mmCIF file of C-alpha atoms and ligand atoms in Angstrom:
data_model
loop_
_atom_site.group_PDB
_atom_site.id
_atom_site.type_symbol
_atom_site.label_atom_id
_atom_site.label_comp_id
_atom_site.label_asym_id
_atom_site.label_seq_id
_atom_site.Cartn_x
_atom_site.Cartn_y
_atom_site.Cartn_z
ATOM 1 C CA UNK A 2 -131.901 -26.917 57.302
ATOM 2 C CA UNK A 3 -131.523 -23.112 57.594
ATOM 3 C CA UNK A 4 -134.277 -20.854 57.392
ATOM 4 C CA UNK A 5 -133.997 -17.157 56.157
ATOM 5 C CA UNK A 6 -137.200 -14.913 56.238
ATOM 6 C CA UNK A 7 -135.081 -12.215 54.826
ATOM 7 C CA UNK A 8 -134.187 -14.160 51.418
ATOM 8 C CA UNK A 9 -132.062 -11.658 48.886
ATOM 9 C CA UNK A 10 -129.698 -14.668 47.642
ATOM 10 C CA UNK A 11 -131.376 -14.676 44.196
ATOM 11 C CA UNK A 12 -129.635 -13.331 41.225
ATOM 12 C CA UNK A 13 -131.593 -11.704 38.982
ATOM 13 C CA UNK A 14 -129.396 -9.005 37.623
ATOM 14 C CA UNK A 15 -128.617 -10.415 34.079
ATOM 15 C CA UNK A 16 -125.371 -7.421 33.939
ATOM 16 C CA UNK A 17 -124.068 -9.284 36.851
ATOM 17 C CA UNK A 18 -124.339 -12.452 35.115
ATOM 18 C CA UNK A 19 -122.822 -11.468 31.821
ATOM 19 C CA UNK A 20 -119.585 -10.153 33.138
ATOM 20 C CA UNK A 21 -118.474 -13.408 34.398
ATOM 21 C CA UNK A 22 -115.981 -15.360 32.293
ATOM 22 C CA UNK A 23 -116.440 -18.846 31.521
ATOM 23 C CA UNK A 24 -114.403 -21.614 30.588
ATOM 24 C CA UNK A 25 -114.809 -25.176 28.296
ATOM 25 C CA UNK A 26 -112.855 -28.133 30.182
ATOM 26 C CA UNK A 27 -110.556 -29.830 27.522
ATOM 27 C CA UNK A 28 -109.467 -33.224 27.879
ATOM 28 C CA UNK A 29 -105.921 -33.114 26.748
ATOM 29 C CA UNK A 30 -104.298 -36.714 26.300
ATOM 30 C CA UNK A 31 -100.281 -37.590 25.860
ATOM 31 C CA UNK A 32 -99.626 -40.893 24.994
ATOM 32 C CA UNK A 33 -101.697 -43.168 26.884
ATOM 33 C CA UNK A 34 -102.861 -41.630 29.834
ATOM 34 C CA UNK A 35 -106.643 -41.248 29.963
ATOM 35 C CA UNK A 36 -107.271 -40.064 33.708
ATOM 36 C CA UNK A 37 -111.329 -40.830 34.005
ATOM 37 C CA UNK A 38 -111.603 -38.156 35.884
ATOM 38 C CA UNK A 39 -110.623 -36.018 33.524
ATOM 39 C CA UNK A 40 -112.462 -37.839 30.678
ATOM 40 C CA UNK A 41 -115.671 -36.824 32.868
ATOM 41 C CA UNK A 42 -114.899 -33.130 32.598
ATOM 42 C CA UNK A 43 -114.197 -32.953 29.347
ATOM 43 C CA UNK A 44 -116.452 -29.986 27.472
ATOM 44 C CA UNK A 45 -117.883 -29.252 30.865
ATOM 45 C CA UNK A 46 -118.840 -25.130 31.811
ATOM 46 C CA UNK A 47 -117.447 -23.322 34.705
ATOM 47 C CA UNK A 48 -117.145 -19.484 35.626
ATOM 48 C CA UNK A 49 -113.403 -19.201 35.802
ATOM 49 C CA UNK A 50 -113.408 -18.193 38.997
ATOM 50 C CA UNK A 51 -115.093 -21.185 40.064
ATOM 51 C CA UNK A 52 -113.606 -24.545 38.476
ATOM 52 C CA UNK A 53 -112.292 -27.726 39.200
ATOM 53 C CA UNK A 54 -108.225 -27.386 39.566
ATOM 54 C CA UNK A 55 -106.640 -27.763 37.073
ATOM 55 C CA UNK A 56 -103.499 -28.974 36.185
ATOM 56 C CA UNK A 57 -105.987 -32.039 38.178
ATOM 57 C CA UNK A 58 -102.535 -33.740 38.964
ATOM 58 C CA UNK A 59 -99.591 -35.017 38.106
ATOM 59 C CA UNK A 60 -98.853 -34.878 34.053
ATOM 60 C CA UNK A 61 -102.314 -33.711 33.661
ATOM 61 C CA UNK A 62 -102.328 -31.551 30.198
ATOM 62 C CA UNK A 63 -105.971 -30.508 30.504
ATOM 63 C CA UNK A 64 -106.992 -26.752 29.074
ATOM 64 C CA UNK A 65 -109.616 -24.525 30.284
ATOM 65 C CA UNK A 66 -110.574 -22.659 26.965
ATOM 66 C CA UNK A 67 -112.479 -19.553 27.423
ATOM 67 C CA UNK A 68 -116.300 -19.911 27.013
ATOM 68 C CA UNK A 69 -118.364 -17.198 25.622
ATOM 69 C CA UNK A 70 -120.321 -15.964 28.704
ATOM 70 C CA UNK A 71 -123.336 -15.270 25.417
ATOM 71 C CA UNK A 72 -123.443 -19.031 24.792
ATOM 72 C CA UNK A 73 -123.072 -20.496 28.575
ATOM 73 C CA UNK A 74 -126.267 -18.143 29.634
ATOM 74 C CA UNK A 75 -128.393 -18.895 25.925
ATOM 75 C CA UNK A 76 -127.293 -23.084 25.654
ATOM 76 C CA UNK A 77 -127.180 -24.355 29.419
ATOM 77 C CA UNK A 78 -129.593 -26.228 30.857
ATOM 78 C CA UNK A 79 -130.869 -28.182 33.799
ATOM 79 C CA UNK A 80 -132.921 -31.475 34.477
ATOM 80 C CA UNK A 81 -134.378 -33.211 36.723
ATOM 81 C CA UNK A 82 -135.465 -36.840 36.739
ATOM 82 C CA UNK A 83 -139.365 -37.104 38.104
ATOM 83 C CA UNK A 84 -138.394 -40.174 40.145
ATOM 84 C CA UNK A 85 -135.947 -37.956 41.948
ATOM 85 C CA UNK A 86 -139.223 -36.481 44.028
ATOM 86 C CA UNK A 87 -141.574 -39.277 43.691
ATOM 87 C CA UNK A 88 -141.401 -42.009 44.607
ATOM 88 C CA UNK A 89 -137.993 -40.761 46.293
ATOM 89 C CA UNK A 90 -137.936 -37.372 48.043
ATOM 90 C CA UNK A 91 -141.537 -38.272 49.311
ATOM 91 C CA UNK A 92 -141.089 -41.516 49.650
ATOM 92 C CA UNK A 93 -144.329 -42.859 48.442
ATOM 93 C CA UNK A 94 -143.250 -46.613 48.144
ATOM 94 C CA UNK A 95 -141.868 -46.246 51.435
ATOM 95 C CA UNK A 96 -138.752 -48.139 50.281
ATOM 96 C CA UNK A 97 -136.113 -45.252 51.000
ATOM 97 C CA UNK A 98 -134.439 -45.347 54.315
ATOM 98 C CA UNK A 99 -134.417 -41.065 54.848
ATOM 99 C CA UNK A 100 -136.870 -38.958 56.497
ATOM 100 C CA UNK A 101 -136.877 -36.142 53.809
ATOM 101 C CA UNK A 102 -140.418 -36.539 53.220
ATOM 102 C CA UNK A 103 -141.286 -35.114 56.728
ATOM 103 C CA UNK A 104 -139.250 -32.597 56.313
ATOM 104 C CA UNK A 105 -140.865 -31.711 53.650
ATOM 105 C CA UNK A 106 -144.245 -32.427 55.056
ATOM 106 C CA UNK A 107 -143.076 -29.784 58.123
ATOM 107 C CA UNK A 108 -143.201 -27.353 55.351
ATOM 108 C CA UNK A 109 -146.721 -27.683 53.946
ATOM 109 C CA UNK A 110 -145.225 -30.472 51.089
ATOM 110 C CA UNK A 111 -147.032 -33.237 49.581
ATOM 111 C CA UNK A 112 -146.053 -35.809 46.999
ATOM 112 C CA UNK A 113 -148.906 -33.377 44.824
ATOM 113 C CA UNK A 114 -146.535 -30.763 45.065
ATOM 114 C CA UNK A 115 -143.469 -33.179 43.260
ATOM 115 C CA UNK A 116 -143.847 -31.615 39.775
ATOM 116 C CA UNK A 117 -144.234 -27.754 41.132
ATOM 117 C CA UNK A 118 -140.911 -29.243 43.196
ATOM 118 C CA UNK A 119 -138.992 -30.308 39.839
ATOM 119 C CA UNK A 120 -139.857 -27.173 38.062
ATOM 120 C CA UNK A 121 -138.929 -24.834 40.434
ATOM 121 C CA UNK A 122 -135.564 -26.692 41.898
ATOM 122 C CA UNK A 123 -134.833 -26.867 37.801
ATOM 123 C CA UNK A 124 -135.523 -23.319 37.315
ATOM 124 C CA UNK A 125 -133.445 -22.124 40.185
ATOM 125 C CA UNK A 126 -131.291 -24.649 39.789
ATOM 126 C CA UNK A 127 -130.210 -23.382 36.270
ATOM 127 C CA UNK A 128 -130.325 -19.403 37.511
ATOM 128 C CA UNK A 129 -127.608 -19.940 39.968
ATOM 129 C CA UNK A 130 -125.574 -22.379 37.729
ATOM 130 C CA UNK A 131 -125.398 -19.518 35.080
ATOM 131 C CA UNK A 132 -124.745 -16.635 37.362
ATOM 132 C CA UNK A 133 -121.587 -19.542 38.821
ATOM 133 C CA UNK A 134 -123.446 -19.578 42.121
ATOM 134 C CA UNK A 135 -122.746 -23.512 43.177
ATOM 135 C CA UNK A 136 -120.711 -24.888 45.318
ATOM 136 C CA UNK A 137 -118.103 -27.421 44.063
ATOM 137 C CA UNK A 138 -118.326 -31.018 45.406
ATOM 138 C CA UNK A 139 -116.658 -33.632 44.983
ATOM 139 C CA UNK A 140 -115.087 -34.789 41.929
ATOM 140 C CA UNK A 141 -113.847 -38.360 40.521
ATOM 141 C CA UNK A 142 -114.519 -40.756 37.742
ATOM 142 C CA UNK A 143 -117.785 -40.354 37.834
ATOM 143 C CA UNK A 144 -117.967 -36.685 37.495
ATOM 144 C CA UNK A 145 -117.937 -33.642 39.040
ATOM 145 C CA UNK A 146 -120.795 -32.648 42.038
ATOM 146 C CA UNK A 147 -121.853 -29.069 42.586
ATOM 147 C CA UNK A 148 -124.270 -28.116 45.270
ATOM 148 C CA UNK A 149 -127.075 -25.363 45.161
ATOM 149 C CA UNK A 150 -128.563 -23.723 47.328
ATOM 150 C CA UNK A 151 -132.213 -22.919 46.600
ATOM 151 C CA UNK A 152 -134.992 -21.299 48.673
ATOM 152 C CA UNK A 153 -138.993 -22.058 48.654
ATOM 153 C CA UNK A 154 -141.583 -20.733 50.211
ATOM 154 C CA UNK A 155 -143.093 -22.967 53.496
ATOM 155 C CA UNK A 156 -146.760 -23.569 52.349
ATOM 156 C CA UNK A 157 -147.651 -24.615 56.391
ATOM 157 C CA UNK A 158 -147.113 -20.717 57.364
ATOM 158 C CA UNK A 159 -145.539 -17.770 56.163
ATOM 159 C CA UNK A 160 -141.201 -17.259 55.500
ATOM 160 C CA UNK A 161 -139.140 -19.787 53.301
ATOM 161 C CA UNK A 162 -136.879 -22.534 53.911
ATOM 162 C CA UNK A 163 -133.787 -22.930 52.084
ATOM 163 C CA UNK A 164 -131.820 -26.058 51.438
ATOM 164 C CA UNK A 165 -128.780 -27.796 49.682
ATOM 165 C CA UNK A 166 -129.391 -29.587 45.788
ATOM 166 C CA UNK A 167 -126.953 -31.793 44.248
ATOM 167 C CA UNK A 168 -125.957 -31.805 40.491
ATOM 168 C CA UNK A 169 -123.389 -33.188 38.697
ATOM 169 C CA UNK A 170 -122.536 -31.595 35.643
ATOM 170 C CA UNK A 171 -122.076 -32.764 32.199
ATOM 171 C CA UNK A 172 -120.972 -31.206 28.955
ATOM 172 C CA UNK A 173 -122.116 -28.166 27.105
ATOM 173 C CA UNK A 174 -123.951 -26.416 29.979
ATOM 174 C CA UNK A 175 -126.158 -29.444 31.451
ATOM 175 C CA UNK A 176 -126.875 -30.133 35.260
ATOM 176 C CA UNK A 177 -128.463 -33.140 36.026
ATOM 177 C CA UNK A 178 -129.694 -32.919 39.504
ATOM 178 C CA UNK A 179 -128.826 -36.168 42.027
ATOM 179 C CA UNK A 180 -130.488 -34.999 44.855
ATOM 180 C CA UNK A 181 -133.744 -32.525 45.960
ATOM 181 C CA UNK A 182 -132.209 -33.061 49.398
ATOM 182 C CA UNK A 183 -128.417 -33.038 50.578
ATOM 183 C CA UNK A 184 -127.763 -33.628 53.545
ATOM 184 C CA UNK A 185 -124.618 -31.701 53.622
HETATM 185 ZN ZN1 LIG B 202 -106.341 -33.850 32.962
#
């Protein structure tokens, strides 16, 4: 947990984000060789300057096909799943073995809060995936993990907290998140 009371991380020049060029994953197969990994990225968005490597290894024939920016910042989206707040990030069946929920509760956050939660980690979420602000995670067959960062404001007192999401992303411009909370 880091906590920033001067918070100017958000990117809310469009011109900034329209300059950036993107790229389509293509799954490129010769012979028989289906790498899963690569299966997994296959149609997936990044800005250029921030994909996974690629050639991915050995006899990988993979493309990254340029993306109109226009497209990535009109057709991408993010989601995510209630459940992924309640019952989990506030643990209201008190199944989970974490203590996220009081962190959260340090911060002035109830389970009521859950869907204001989803909104706004989707909504930021999707800003910083569009402007290429996330942080590539790991990667294998199932799928490559970005982290981002995203910043609320602490409804106990005054100044915002800000805090690590996971996604992993999917073809044509979706991020589905996998957790509110990561630890890392
Ligand atoms: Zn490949």
């Amino acid at each position: 947990m880091t906590q920033k009371t001067n918070y100017t991380n958000e990117v809310k020049d469009e011109s900034y984000i329209a300059i950036q060029p993107w790229v389509e994953w293509k799954h490129v197969t010769m012979g028989k060789t289906h790498c899963p990994t690569c299966l997994k990225l296959d149609k997936c968005w990044f800005v250029k300057a921030n994909m996974p490597k690629i050639p991915q290894h050995e006899r990988c024939h993979c493309k990254a096909d340029p993306k109109s920016t226009r497209t990535v910042l009109r057709e991408a989206t993010a989601n995510s799943a209630y459940s992924k707040y309640d019952p989990y990030l506030f643990n209201t069946t008190g199944t989970y073995h974490h203590t996220k929920e009081v962190l959260f509760r340090g911060w002035g956050y109830t389970v009521s809060d859950a869907l204001w939660l989803k909104n706004e980690i989707e909504r930021q979420g999707l800003e910083k995936y569009k402007a290429g602000n996330y942080i590539l995670n790991k990667l294998d067959h199932n799928g490559q993990r970005i982290n981002i960062i995203v910043t609320i404001p602490r409804k106990d007192r005054s100044g915002v907290v800000t805090f690590t999401t996971g996604w992993i992303v999917y073809p044509s411009g979706h991020i589905q998140l996998a957790t509110p909370y990561a630890d890392k």
